[in-house]
mmCIF file of C-alpha atoms in Angstrom:
data_model
loop_
_atom_site.group_PDB
_atom_site.id
_atom_site.type_symbol
_atom_site.label_atom_id
_atom_site.label_comp_id
_atom_site.label_asym_id
_atom_site.label_seq_id
_atom_site.Cartn_x
_atom_site.Cartn_y
_atom_site.Cartn_z
ATOM 1 C CA MET A 1096 -11.085 -34.766 -268.021
ATOM 2 C CA LYS A 1097 -8.944 -37.866 -268.320
ATOM 3 C CA ILE A 1098 -6.840 -37.425 -271.459
ATOM 4 C CA ILE A 1099 -4.741 -39.907 -273.436
ATOM 5 C CA PHE A 1100 -2.067 -38.280 -275.593
ATOM 6 C CA MET A 1101 -0.777 -39.901 -278.798
ATOM 7 C CA GLY A 1102 2.318 -38.652 -280.604
ATOM 8 C CA THR A 1103 5.900 -39.458 -281.548
ATOM 9 C CA PRO A 1104 8.299 -36.639 -282.674
ATOM 10 C CA ASP A 1105 9.452 -33.323 -281.174
ATOM 11 C CA PHE A 1106 6.511 -31.532 -282.794
ATOM 12 C CA ALA A 1107 4.214 -33.500 -280.464
ATOM 13 C CA VAL A 1108 6.347 -32.912 -277.353
ATOM 14 C CA ALA A 1109 5.574 -29.189 -277.388
ATOM 15 C CA SER A 1110 1.842 -29.955 -277.265
ATOM 16 C CA LEU A 1111 2.197 -32.516 -274.496
ATOM 17 C CA ASP A 1112 4.314 -30.066 -272.486
ATOM 18 C CA ALA A 1113 1.796 -27.240 -272.967
ATOM 19 C CA LEU A 1114 -1.084 -29.459 -271.832
ATOM 20 C CA LEU A 1115 0.748 -30.573 -268.684
ATOM 21 C CA LYS A 1116 1.766 -27.012 -267.830
ATOM 22 C CA ASP A 1117 -1.874 -25.995 -268.236
ATOM 23 C CA GLY A 1118 -2.789 -28.565 -265.595
ATOM 24 C CA GLN A 1119 -4.540 -31.014 -267.908
ATOM 25 C CA ASN A 1120 -4.913 -34.582 -266.630
ATOM 26 C CA ILE A 1121 -2.820 -36.726 -268.988
ATOM 27 C CA VAL A 1122 -3.437 -40.299 -267.790
ATOM 28 C CA ALA A 1123 -1.336 -42.088 -270.438
ATOM 29 C CA VAL A 1124 0.809 -41.539 -273.507
ATOM 30 C CA VAL A 1125 0.770 -43.692 -276.653
ATOM 31 C CA THR A 1126 3.832 -43.490 -278.886
ATOM 32 C CA ALA A 1127 5.830 -45.492 -281.444
ATOM 33 C CA PRO A 1128 7.847 -48.551 -280.385
ATOM 34 C CA ASP A 1129 11.579 -48.050 -279.834
ATOM 35 C CA LYS A 1130 13.487 -48.421 -283.094
ATOM 36 C CA PRO A 1131 17.114 -49.325 -283.875
ATOM 37 C CA ALA A 1132 19.037 -46.353 -285.265
ATOM 38 C CA GLY A 1133 22.571 -45.204 -286.007
ATOM 39 C CA ARG A 1134 25.666 -47.240 -286.763
ATOM 40 C CA GLY A 1135 25.332 -49.338 -283.637
ATOM 41 C CA GLN A 1136 21.628 -49.924 -284.317
ATOM 42 C CA LYS A 1137 20.864 -49.160 -280.678
ATOM 43 C CA LEU A 1138 17.211 -48.871 -279.743
ATOM 44 C CA GLN A 1139 16.093 -45.240 -279.813
ATOM 45 C CA GLU A 1140 13.097 -43.952 -277.881
ATOM 46 C CA SER A 1141 10.739 -41.432 -279.486
ATOM 47 C CA ALA A 1142 10.918 -37.820 -278.322
ATOM 48 C CA VAL A 1143 7.447 -38.194 -276.804
ATOM 49 C CA LYS A 1144 8.457 -41.313 -274.865
ATOM 50 C CA ARG A 1145 11.527 -39.599 -273.413
ATOM 51 C CA TYR A 1146 9.395 -36.666 -272.275
ATOM 52 C CA ALA A 1147 6.680 -38.948 -270.849
ATOM 53 C CA VAL A 1148 9.168 -41.029 -268.863
ATOM 54 C CA GLU A 1149 10.780 -37.874 -267.450
ATOM 55 C CA HIS A 1150 7.334 -36.756 -266.255
ATOM 56 C CA ASP A 1151 6.266 -40.145 -264.874
ATOM 57 C CA LEU A 1152 3.464 -40.668 -267.375
ATOM 58 C CA PRO A 1153 2.378 -44.233 -268.262
ATOM 59 C CA VAL A 1154 3.639 -45.128 -271.754
ATOM 60 C CA LEU A 1155 2.041 -47.535 -274.242
ATOM 61 C CA GLN A 1156 3.994 -48.574 -277.356
ATOM 62 C CA PRO A 1157 1.819 -50.910 -279.445
ATOM 63 C CA LEU A 1158 3.205 -52.498 -282.597
ATOM 64 C CA LYS A 1159 -0.330 -52.782 -283.937
ATOM 65 C CA LEU A 1160 -3.146 -50.448 -282.925
ATOM 66 C CA LYS A 1161 -5.757 -53.196 -283.344
ATOM 67 C CA ASP A 1162 -3.919 -55.552 -280.988
ATOM 68 C CA GLU A 1163 -6.405 -56.875 -278.420
ATOM 69 C CA ALA A 1164 -4.019 -56.516 -275.473
ATOM 70 C CA PHE A 1165 -3.361 -52.881 -276.364
ATOM 71 C CA LEU A 1166 -7.063 -52.101 -276.768
ATOM 72 C CA GLU A 1167 -7.886 -53.675 -273.417
ATOM 73 C CA GLU A 1168 -5.122 -51.675 -271.718
ATOM 74 C CA LEU A 1169 -6.299 -48.483 -273.408
ATOM 75 C CA LYS A 1170 -9.822 -49.036 -272.095
ATOM 76 C CA THR A 1171 -8.595 -49.341 -268.496
ATOM 77 C CA PHE A 1172 -7.631 -45.653 -268.476
ATOM 78 C CA ASN A 1173 -11.286 -44.744 -269.098
ATOM 79 C CA ALA A 1174 -10.277 -41.585 -270.971
ATOM 80 C CA ASP A 1175 -12.796 -38.828 -271.698
ATOM 81 C CA LEU A 1176 -10.737 -37.488 -274.591
ATOM 82 C CA GLN A 1177 -7.829 -38.554 -276.796
ATOM 83 C CA ILE A 1178 -5.416 -36.149 -278.460
ATOM 84 C CA VAL A 1179 -3.341 -37.017 -281.524
ATOM 85 C CA VAL A 1180 -0.321 -34.969 -282.635
ATOM 86 C CA ALA A 1181 2.027 -36.285 -285.347
ATOM 87 C CA PHE A 1182 1.156 -39.930 -284.813
ATOM 88 C CA ARG A 1183 -0.116 -42.574 -287.221
ATOM 89 C CA MET A 1184 -3.535 -43.252 -288.657
ATOM 90 C CA LEU A 1185 -5.893 -44.602 -285.982
ATOM 91 C CA PRO A 1186 -8.429 -47.371 -286.515
ATOM 92 C CA VAL A 1187 -12.049 -46.564 -285.636
ATOM 93 C CA VAL A 1188 -11.926 -48.815 -282.591
ATOM 94 C CA VAL A 1189 -9.269 -46.496 -281.106
ATOM 95 C CA TRP A 1190 -10.431 -43.005 -282.070
ATOM 96 C CA ASP A 1191 -14.061 -43.763 -281.266
ATOM 97 C CA MET A 1192 -13.276 -45.051 -277.761
ATOM 98 C CA PRO A 1193 -13.484 -41.889 -275.569
ATOM 99 C CA ALA A 1194 -16.872 -40.314 -274.779
ATOM 100 C CA LYS A 1195 -15.778 -36.898 -276.069
ATOM 101 C CA GLY A 1196 -13.964 -38.291 -279.096
ATOM 102 C CA THR A 1197 -10.438 -37.819 -280.406
ATOM 103 C CA ILE A 1198 -8.890 -34.483 -281.393
ATOM 104 C CA ASN A 1199 -6.087 -34.100 -283.914
ATOM 105 C CA LEU A 1200 -3.693 -31.167 -284.302
ATOM 106 C CA HIS A 1201 -2.688 -30.754 -287.950
ATOM 107 C CA GLY A 1202 0.049 -28.525 -289.387
ATOM 108 C CA SER A 1203 -2.036 -26.691 -291.982
ATOM 109 C CA LEU A 1204 -5.153 -24.604 -292.450
ATOM 110 C CA LEU A 1205 -7.541 -27.413 -293.257
ATOM 111 C CA PRO A 1206 -8.947 -28.424 -295.687
ATOM 112 C CA GLN A 1207 -5.728 -27.334 -297.432
ATOM 113 C CA TYR A 1208 -2.779 -29.713 -297.208
ATOM 114 C CA ARG A 1209 -4.338 -32.829 -295.799
ATOM 115 C CA GLY A 1210 -1.733 -35.558 -295.581
ATOM 116 C CA ALA A 1211 1.618 -36.538 -294.131
ATOM 117 C CA ALA A 1212 3.812 -33.526 -295.014
ATOM 118 C CA PRO A 1213 1.778 -30.285 -294.819
ATOM 119 C CA ILE A 1214 4.671 -28.067 -293.694
ATOM 120 C CA ASN A 1215 6.953 -29.183 -296.530
ATOM 121 C CA TRP A 1216 4.364 -28.880 -299.274
ATOM 122 C CA ALA A 1217 3.177 -25.418 -298.217
ATOM 123 C CA ILE A 1218 6.713 -24.101 -298.798
ATOM 124 C CA ILE A 1219 7.379 -26.208 -301.902
ATOM 125 C CA ASN A 1220 4.224 -24.738 -303.456
ATOM 126 C CA GLY A 1221 5.295 -21.194 -302.624
ATOM 127 C CA GLU A 1222 2.511 -20.398 -300.157
ATOM 128 C CA LYS A 1223 2.701 -17.127 -298.225
ATOM 129 C CA GLN A 1224 0.524 -18.392 -295.400
ATOM 130 C CA THR A 1225 -0.228 -21.610 -293.587
ATOM 131 C CA GLY A 1226 -1.224 -22.482 -290.041
ATOM 132 C CA VAL A 1227 -2.526 -25.129 -287.669
ATOM 133 C CA SER A 1228 -5.960 -26.655 -287.168
ATOM 134 C CA THR A 1229 -7.633 -28.787 -284.528
ATOM 135 C CA PHE A 1230 -10.418 -31.147 -285.520
ATOM 136 C CA PHE A 1231 -12.323 -34.251 -284.449
ATOM 137 C CA LEU A 1232 -11.136 -37.443 -286.106
ATOM 138 C CA GLN A 1233 -13.524 -39.276 -288.384
ATOM 139 C CA HIS A 1234 -13.216 -42.045 -291.002
ATOM 140 C CA GLU A 1235 -11.246 -40.379 -293.804
ATOM 141 C CA ILE A 1236 -7.818 -38.967 -292.954
ATOM 142 C CA ASP A 1237 -7.697 -35.254 -292.005
ATOM 143 C CA THR A 1238 -11.357 -34.681 -292.981
ATOM 144 C CA GLY A 1239 -13.038 -34.184 -289.573
ATOM 145 C CA ASN A 1240 -14.994 -31.145 -288.450
ATOM 146 C CA ILE A 1241 -12.709 -28.219 -287.614
ATOM 147 C CA LEU A 1242 -12.738 -26.802 -284.098
ATOM 148 C CA PHE A 1243 -10.137 -24.024 -284.211
ATOM 149 C CA SER A 1244 -7.422 -22.793 -286.563
ATOM 150 C CA GLN A 1245 -4.619 -20.245 -286.414
ATOM 151 C CA SER A 1246 -2.865 -18.791 -289.443
ATOM 152 C CA VAL A 1247 0.892 -18.199 -289.657
ATOM 153 C CA GLU A 1248 2.871 -16.208 -292.220
ATOM 154 C CA ILE A 1249 5.514 -18.026 -294.269
ATOM 155 C CA LEU A 1250 8.537 -15.785 -294.729
ATOM 156 C CA GLU A 1251 10.301 -15.435 -298.075
ATOM 157 C CA ASP A 1252 13.431 -17.335 -297.020
ATOM 158 C CA GLU A 1253 11.913 -19.613 -294.365
ATOM 159 C CA THR A 1254 12.816 -23.310 -294.424
ATOM 160 C CA ALA A 1255 10.575 -26.226 -293.496
ATOM 161 C CA GLY A 1256 12.601 -26.674 -290.313
ATOM 162 C CA GLU A 1257 12.068 -23.074 -289.243
ATOM 163 C CA LEU A 1258 8.358 -23.165 -290.073
ATOM 164 C CA HIS A 1259 8.050 -26.492 -288.228
ATOM 165 C CA ASP A 1260 9.407 -24.898 -285.042
ATOM 166 C CA LYS A 1261 7.072 -21.925 -285.373
ATOM 167 C CA LEU A 1262 3.983 -24.068 -285.971
ATOM 168 C CA MET A 1263 4.994 -26.388 -283.135
ATOM 169 C CA VAL A 1264 4.560 -23.542 -280.612
ATOM 170 C CA VAL A 1265 1.444 -22.039 -282.207
ATOM 171 C CA GLY A 1266 -0.098 -25.507 -282.447
ATOM 172 C CA ALA A 1267 0.592 -26.321 -278.797
ATOM 173 C CA ASN A 1268 -1.196 -23.145 -277.694
ATOM 174 C CA LEU A 1269 -4.122 -23.818 -280.025
ATOM 175 C CA LEU A 1270 -4.431 -27.342 -278.636
ATOM 176 C CA VAL A 1271 -4.674 -26.059 -275.058
ATOM 177 C CA LYS A 1272 -7.404 -23.651 -276.184
ATOM 178 C CA THR A 1273 -9.225 -26.511 -277.916
ATOM 179 C CA VAL A 1274 -9.096 -28.856 -274.920
ATOM 180 C CA LYS A 1275 -10.482 -26.161 -272.617
ATOM 181 C CA ALA A 1276 -13.313 -25.467 -275.078
ATOM 182 C CA VAL A 1277 -14.181 -29.170 -275.371
ATOM 183 C CA GLU A 1278 -14.130 -29.606 -271.592
ATOM 184 C CA GLU A 1279 -16.498 -26.642 -271.147
ATOM 185 C CA ASN A 1280 -18.562 -27.656 -274.197
ATOM 186 C CA LYS A 1281 -18.003 -24.172 -275.654
ATOM 187 C CA TYR A 1282 -17.103 -24.737 -279.266
ATOM 188 C CA ASP A 1283 -18.587 -24.751 -282.743
ATOM 189 C CA GLU A 1284 -17.739 -27.396 -285.298
ATOM 190 C CA ILE A 1285 -17.467 -26.467 -288.942
ATOM 191 C CA SER A 1286 -17.258 -29.070 -291.672
ATOM 192 C CA GLN A 1287 -14.385 -28.803 -294.130
ATOM 193 C CA GLN A 1288 -16.930 -28.681 -296.949
ATOM 194 C CA GLU A 1289 -18.357 -25.535 -295.362
ATOM 195 C CA VAL A 1290 -14.885 -23.994 -295.279
ATOM 196 C CA ILE A 1291 -14.456 -24.784 -298.972
ATOM 197 C CA ALA A 1292 -17.819 -23.156 -299.729
ATOM 198 C CA GLN A 1293 -17.135 -20.101 -297.546
ATOM 199 C CA ASN A 1294 -13.753 -19.471 -299.164
ATOM 200 C CA GLY A 1295 -15.141 -19.966 -302.642
ATOM 201 C CA LEU A 1296 -12.611 -22.647 -303.510
ATOM 202 C CA ALA A 1297 -13.356 -23.622 -307.088
ATOM 203 C CA GLU A 1298 -10.757 -26.381 -307.125
ATOM 204 C CA GLU A 1299 -9.936 -29.304 -304.884
ATOM 205 C CA PRO A 1300 -7.859 -28.400 -301.793
ATOM 206 C CA LYS A 1301 -4.131 -28.960 -302.214
ATOM 207 C CA HIS A 1302 -2.754 -32.173 -300.760
ATOM 208 C CA ALA A 1303 0.378 -32.975 -298.758
ATOM 209 C CA PRO A 1304 1.372 -36.562 -299.566
ATOM 210 C CA LYS A 1305 4.339 -38.355 -298.068
ATOM 211 C CA ILE A 1306 7.632 -37.212 -299.569
ATOM 212 C CA PHE A 1307 9.701 -39.783 -301.444
ATOM 213 C CA LYS A 1308 13.217 -39.655 -302.884
ATOM 214 C CA ASP A 1309 11.954 -38.665 -306.344
ATOM 215 C CA THR A 1310 10.377 -35.535 -304.838
ATOM 216 C CA CYS A 1311 13.789 -34.453 -303.518
ATOM 217 C CA SER A 1312 15.641 -34.690 -306.842
ATOM 218 C CA ILE A 1313 16.020 -31.214 -308.360
ATOM 219 C CA ASN A 1314 14.790 -30.670 -311.916
ATOM 220 C CA TRP A 1315 16.900 -27.784 -313.205
ATOM 221 C CA ASN A 1316 14.509 -27.219 -316.123
ATOM 222 C CA LYS A 1317 11.970 -25.756 -313.721
ATOM 223 C CA PRO A 1318 11.754 -22.004 -312.975
ATOM 224 C CA VAL A 1319 14.366 -20.810 -310.505
ATOM 225 C CA LYS A 1320 11.778 -19.807 -307.891
ATOM 226 C CA ASP A 1321 10.248 -23.308 -307.971
ATOM 227 C CA VAL A 1322 13.663 -24.877 -307.368
ATOM 228 C CA TYR A 1323 14.350 -22.399 -304.557
ATOM 229 C CA ASN A 1324 11.039 -23.277 -302.907
ATOM 230 C CA LEU A 1325 11.799 -27.001 -303.226
ATOM 231 C CA ILE A 1326 15.140 -26.519 -301.454
ATOM 232 C CA ARG A 1327 13.499 -24.511 -298.643
ATOM 233 C CA GLY A 1328 10.621 -26.935 -298.355
ATOM 234 C CA LEU A 1329 12.897 -29.957 -297.903
ATOM 235 C CA SER A 1330 15.446 -28.361 -295.558
ATOM 236 C CA PRO A 1331 16.800 -29.679 -293.267
ATOM 237 C CA TYR A 1332 15.064 -32.986 -293.946
ATOM 238 C CA PRO A 1333 14.789 -34.974 -296.178
ATOM 239 C CA THR A 1334 16.755 -32.386 -298.241
ATOM 240 C CA ALA A 1335 16.749 -31.550 -301.952
ATOM 241 C CA PHE A 1336 19.657 -32.998 -303.908
ATOM 242 C CA THR A 1337 21.404 -32.884 -307.258
ATOM 243 C CA SER A 1338 24.543 -34.315 -308.844
ATOM 244 C CA LEU A 1339 28.005 -32.723 -308.932
ATOM 245 C CA ASP A 1340 30.850 -34.515 -310.703
ATOM 246 C CA GLY A 1341 28.864 -37.749 -310.564
ATOM 247 C CA LYS A 1342 28.288 -37.507 -306.802
ATOM 248 C CA THR A 1343 25.103 -36.682 -304.925
ATOM 249 C CA VAL A 1344 25.070 -33.316 -303.190
ATOM 250 C CA LYS A 1345 22.361 -32.311 -300.709
ATOM 251 C CA ILE A 1346 21.437 -28.634 -300.608
ATOM 252 C CA PHE A 1347 20.386 -27.269 -297.215
ATOM 253 C CA ALA A 1348 20.481 -23.552 -298.002
ATOM 254 C CA ALA A 1349 20.617 -21.494 -301.175
ATOM 255 C CA LYS A 1350 19.729 -18.148 -302.718
ATOM 256 C CA TYR A 1351 18.401 -17.413 -306.171
ATOM 257 C CA GLU A 1352 18.879 -14.792 -308.830
ATOM 258 C CA LEU A 1353 16.547 -14.060 -311.720
ATOM 259 C CA THR A 1354 18.498 -13.214 -314.850
ATOM 260 C CA ASN A 1355 18.699 -13.853 -318.584
ATOM 261 C CA HIS A 1356 21.571 -16.141 -319.547
ATOM 262 C CA GLU A 1357 22.581 -18.780 -322.070
ATOM 263 C CA VAL A 1358 23.836 -21.482 -319.700
ATOM 264 C CA GLN A 1359 22.254 -24.914 -320.154
ATOM 265 C CA PRO A 1360 19.895 -25.738 -317.221
ATOM 266 C CA GLY A 1361 21.667 -27.993 -314.727
ATOM 267 C CA ASN A 1362 25.166 -26.774 -315.605
ATOM 268 C CA HIS A 1363 27.130 -25.039 -312.884
ATOM 269 C CA LEU A 1364 29.381 -21.976 -312.701
ATOM 270 C CA SER A 1365 31.929 -21.087 -310.018
ATOM 271 C CA ASP A 1366 34.858 -18.764 -309.344
ATOM 272 C CA GLY A 1367 36.367 -21.549 -307.243
ATOM 273 C CA LYS A 1368 36.358 -19.366 -304.132
ATOM 274 C CA THR A 1369 33.098 -17.647 -303.231
ATOM 275 C CA TYR A 1370 30.232 -19.068 -305.256
ATOM 276 C CA LEU A 1371 28.865 -22.189 -306.910
ATOM 277 C CA LYS A 1372 25.637 -21.772 -308.845
ATOM 278 C CA PHE A 1373 23.432 -23.989 -310.987
ATOM 279 C CA ALA A 1374 21.485 -22.751 -313.980
ATOM 280 C CA CYS A 1375 17.710 -22.765 -314.384
ATOM 281 C CA PRO A 1376 16.017 -21.421 -317.522
ATOM 282 C CA ASP A 1377 15.368 -18.018 -315.911
ATOM 283 C CA GLY A 1378 18.229 -17.643 -313.462
ATOM 284 C CA PHE A 1379 20.602 -19.330 -311.045
ATOM 285 C CA ILE A 1380 20.493 -21.126 -307.711
ATOM 286 C CA LEU A 1381 23.468 -20.100 -305.571
ATOM 287 C CA LEU A 1382 24.437 -22.852 -303.145
ATOM 288 C CA GLU A 1383 25.144 -21.738 -299.560
ATOM 289 C CA ASN A 1384 25.187 -24.857 -297.397
ATOM 290 C CA ILE A 1385 25.637 -28.360 -298.790
ATOM 291 C CA GLN A 1386 26.665 -31.931 -298.056
ATOM 292 C CA MET A 1387 28.581 -33.959 -300.594
ATOM 293 C CA GLU A 1388 28.057 -37.707 -300.679
ATOM 294 C CA GLY A 1389 30.080 -39.299 -297.866
ATOM 295 C CA LYS A 1390 31.107 -35.919 -296.391
ATOM 296 C CA LYS A 1391 29.925 -33.570 -293.648
ATOM 297 C CA ARG A 1392 27.562 -30.649 -294.109
ATOM 298 C CA ILE A 1393 29.550 -27.515 -294.956
ATOM 299 C CA ASN A 1394 29.243 -23.866 -296.048
ATOM 300 C CA ILE A 1395 29.982 -23.237 -299.710
ATOM 301 C CA THR A 1396 33.105 -21.095 -299.158
ATOM 302 C CA ASP A 1397 34.666 -23.809 -296.996
ATOM 303 C CA PHE A 1398 33.671 -26.426 -299.549
ATOM 304 C CA LEU A 1399 35.302 -24.530 -302.435
ATOM 305 C CA ARG A 1400 38.462 -24.052 -300.438
ATOM 306 C CA GLY A 1401 38.999 -27.812 -300.354
ATOM 307 C CA TYR A 1402 37.335 -29.006 -303.577
ATOM 308 C CA ARG A 1403 38.568 -28.655 -307.127
ATOM 309 C CA LEU A 1404 35.738 -28.170 -309.637
#
């Protein structure tokens, strides 16, 4: 089959690499335009573009997916199948182009956690399990018929970054399996409504909307476990934050302790040497790795050595 691959970040590179190593015929790669980044605002290529260029794959970088010139160029590759991994929402004219359709790899067990940030929200919500799913694209986002899925355990202290790396590998393998099944026409489609019915879900599936700054601000009036899950679910990016001495502090790693106390939620305690902890109604969050506004990321013991509370 002639395959066009669409993706942008590192998460997508693992899938593209797995497909090439499996001998799949990737005829072109579609990725985001180069963007200015850093202090010098130099143009930065996406991770997928860098990989594609290294492997001599044709690269398309449309500003708009409905652009006539882009659509005409896309048609010239005469692809049998398109694959989307961590890209943007496709218009019908793009995903409906190949004869065999367009497959998406999503970082959750659909229909749970449809949306832009499934890995983050699974941890924020305290889930013990998540996974990856492959499905055919259709009109509404992340609602297509499921082809295959693979579950993955979420560990007690796992961060979004660590889970991302785990799902990246599992997802790449699942995608290779999916492409082979589609090529051989050996697959069953199951609608997400059927999955809901089979699992006896009485409520609407949980969603995974885009994360904004407000999501990252810690509310110390919440239970300690909820705050701990928020910190894990936003680490290392975009990172949960709070205020210390009027300055913003990002929290990359922390532990928690459940205990009865009389400290006002949001207040902090420290011995000035080994610990800095913030109060929740039912316990404390002990900071382990942080970044003060305008400073570098640092372990808490090193921070306390040079900071007077």
